[in-house]
PDB file of C-alpha atoms in Angstrom:
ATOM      1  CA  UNK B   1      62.898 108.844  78.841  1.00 50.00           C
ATOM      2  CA  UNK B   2      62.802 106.024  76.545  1.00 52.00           C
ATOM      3  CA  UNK B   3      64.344 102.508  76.006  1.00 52.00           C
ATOM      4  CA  UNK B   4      65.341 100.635  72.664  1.00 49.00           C
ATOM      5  CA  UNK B   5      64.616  97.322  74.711  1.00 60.00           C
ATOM      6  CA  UNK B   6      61.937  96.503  76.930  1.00 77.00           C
ATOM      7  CA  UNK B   7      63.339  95.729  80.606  1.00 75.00           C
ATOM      8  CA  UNK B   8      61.663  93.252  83.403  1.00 82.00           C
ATOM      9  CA  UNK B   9      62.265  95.225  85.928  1.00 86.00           C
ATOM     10  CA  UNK B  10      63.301  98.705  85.088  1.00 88.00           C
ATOM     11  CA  UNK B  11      65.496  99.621  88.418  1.00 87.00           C
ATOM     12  CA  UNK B  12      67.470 102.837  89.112  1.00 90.00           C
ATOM     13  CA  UNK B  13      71.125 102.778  90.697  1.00 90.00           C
ATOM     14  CA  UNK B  14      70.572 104.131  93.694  1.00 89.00           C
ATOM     15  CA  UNK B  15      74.328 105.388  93.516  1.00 87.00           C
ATOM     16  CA  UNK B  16      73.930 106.896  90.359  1.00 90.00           C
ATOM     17  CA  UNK B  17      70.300 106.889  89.166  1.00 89.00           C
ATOM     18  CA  UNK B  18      70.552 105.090  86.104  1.00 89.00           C
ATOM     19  CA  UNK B  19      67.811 102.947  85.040  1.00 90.00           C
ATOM     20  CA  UNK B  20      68.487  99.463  84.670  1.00 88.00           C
ATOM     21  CA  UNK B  21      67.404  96.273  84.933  1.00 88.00           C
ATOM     22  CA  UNK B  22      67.324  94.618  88.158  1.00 87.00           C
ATOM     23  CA  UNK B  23      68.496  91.526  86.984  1.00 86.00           C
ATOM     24  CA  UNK B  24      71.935  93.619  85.780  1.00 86.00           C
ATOM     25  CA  UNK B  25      72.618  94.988  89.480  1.00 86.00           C
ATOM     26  CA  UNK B  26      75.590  93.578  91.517  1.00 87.00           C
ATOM     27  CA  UNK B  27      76.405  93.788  95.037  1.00 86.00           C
ATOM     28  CA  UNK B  28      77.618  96.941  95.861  1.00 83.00           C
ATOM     29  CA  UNK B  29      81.423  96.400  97.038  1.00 77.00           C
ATOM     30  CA  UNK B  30      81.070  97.895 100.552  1.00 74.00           C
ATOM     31  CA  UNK B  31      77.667  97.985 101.765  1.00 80.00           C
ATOM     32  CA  UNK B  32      76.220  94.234 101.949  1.00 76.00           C
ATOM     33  CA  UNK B  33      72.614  94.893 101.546  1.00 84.00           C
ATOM     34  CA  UNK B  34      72.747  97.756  98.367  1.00 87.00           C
ATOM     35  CA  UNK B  35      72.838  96.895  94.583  1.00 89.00           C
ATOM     36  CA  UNK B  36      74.377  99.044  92.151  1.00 90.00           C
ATOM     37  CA  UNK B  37      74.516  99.286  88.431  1.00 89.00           C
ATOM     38  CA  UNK B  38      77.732  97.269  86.923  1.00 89.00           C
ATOM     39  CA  UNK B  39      79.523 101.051  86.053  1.00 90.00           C
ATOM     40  CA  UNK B  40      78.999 101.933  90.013  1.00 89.00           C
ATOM     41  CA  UNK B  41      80.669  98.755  91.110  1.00 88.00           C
ATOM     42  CA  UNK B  42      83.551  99.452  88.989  1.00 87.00           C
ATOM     43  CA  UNK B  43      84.128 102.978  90.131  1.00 89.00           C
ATOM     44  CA  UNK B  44      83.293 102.269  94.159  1.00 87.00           C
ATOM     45  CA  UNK B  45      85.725  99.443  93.477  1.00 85.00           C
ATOM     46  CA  UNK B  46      88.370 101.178  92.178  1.00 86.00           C
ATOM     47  CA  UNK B  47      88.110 103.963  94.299  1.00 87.00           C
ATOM     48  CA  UNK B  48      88.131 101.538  97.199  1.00 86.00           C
ATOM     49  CA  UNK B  49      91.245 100.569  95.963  1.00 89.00           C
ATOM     50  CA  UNK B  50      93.896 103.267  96.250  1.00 92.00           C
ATOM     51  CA  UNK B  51      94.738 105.567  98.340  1.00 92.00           C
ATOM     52  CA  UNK B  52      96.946 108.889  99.263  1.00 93.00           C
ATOM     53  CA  UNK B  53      99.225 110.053 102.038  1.00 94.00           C
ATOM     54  CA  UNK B  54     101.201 113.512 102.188  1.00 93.00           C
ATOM     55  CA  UNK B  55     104.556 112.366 104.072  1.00 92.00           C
ATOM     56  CA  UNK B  56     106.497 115.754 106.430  1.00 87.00           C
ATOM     57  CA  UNK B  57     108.152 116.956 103.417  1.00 90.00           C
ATOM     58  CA  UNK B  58     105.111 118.010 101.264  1.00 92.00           C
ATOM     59  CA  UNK B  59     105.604 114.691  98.860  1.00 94.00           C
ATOM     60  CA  UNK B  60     102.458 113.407  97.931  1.00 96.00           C
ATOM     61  CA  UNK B  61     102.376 109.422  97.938  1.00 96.00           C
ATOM     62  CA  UNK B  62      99.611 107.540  96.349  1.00 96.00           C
ATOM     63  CA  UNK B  63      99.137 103.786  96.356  1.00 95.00           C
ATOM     64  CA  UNK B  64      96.816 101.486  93.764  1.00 94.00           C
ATOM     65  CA  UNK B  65      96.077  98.096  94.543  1.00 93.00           C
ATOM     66  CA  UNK B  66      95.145  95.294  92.284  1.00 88.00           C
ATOM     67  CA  UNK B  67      93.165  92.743  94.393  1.00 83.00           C
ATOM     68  CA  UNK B  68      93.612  89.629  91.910  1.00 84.00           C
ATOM     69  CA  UNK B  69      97.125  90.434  91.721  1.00 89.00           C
ATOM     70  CA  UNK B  70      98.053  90.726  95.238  1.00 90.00           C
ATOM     71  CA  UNK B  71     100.070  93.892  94.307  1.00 93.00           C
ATOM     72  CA  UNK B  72     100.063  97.752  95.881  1.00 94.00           C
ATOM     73  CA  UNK B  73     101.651  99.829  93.507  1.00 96.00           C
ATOM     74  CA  UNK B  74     103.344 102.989  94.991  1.00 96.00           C
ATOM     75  CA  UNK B  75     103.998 106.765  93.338  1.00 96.00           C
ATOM     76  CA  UNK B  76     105.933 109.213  95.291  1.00 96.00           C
ATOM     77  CA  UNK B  77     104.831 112.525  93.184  1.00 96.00           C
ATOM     78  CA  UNK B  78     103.719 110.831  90.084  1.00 93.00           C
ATOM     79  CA  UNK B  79     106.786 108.262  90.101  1.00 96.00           C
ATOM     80  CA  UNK B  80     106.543 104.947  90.817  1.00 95.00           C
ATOM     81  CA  UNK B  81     108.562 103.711  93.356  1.00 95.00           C
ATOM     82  CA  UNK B  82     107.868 100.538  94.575  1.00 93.00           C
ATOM     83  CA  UNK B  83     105.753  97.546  94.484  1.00 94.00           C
ATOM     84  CA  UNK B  84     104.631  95.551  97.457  1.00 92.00           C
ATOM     85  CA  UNK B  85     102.645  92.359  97.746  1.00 91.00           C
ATOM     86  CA  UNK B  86     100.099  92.289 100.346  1.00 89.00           C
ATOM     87  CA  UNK B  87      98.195  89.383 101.548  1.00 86.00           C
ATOM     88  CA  UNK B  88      94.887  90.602 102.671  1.00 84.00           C
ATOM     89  CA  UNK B  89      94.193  94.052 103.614  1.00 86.00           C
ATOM     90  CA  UNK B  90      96.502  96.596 101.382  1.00 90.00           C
ATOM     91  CA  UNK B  91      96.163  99.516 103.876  1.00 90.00           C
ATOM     92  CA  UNK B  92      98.180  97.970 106.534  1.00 91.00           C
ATOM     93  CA  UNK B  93     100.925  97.432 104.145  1.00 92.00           C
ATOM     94  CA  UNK B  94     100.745 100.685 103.180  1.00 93.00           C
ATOM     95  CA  UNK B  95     100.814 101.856 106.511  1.00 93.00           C
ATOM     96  CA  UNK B  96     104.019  99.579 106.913  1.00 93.00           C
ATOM     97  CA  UNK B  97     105.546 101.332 103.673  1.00 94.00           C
ATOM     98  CA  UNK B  98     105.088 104.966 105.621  1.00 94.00           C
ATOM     99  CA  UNK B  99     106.750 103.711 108.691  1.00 93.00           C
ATOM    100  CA  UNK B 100     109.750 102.725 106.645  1.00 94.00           C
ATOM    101  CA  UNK B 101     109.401 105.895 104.330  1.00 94.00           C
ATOM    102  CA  UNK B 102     109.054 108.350 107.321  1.00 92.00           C
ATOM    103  CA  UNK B 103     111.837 106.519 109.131  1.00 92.00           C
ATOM    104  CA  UNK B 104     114.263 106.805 105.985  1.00 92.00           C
ATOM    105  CA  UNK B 105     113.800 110.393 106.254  1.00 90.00           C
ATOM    106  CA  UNK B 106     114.261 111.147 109.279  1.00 88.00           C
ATOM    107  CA  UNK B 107     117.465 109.124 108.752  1.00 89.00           C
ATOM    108  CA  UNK B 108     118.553 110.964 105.960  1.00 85.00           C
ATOM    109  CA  UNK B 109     117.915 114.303 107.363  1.00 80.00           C
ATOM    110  CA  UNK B 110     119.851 113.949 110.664  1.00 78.00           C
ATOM    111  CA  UNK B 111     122.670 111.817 108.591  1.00 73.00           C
ATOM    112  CA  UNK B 112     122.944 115.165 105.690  1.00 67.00           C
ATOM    113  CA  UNK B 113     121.834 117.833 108.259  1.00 60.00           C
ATOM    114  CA  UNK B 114     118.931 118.439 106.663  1.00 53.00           C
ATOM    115  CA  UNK B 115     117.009 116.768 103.941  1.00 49.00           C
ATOM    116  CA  UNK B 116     117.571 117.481 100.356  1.00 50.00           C
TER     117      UNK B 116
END
């Protein structure tokens, strides 16, 4: 393998095995003591970042956050239908979000006699 530029210290990504230099790592977002290439971080991060519950009825419901925004963004089936602003940790407020969602069902199928 070669380089167009000469590195310091040629390092690979331990996440991804890319050489680069070490100067160029970052921290890696969830393990304190492992440096990743910048592309890793990105991915880990955004991965990190969202999330995906089925609720009783099959629908799948996915959430995104977006950390400097304070914002979860939630899709029933593709569809967004909300957005939420959490304060520190977007799971719980997601997990608040399927308390209400489960509870509106189950509200709406003993109300209609089934749901719809």
């Amino acid at each position: 393998m070669s380089y167009d530029f000469e590195m310091d210290m040629p390092t690979p990504c331990p996440h991804c095995g890319v050489v680069v230099d070490f100067n160029d790592m970052v921290r890696h977002p969830s393990e304190f003591k492992l440096l990743v290439c910048e592309s890793c971080h990105d991915a880990i991060e955004a991965e990190n970042n969202q999330g995906l519950a089925i609720d009783n009825y099959g629908n799948k419901i996915t959430w995104t956050s977006s950390p400097d925004e304070g914002l979860l963004e939630i899709d029933v089936n593709g569809e967004n239908i909300a957005t939420w602003v959490y304060e520190e940790v977007p799971e719980d407020s997601f997990s608040t979000f399927m308390t209400i969602w489960n509870k509106a069902q189950e509200l709406t199928k003993s109300s209609k006699g089934g749901a719809e």
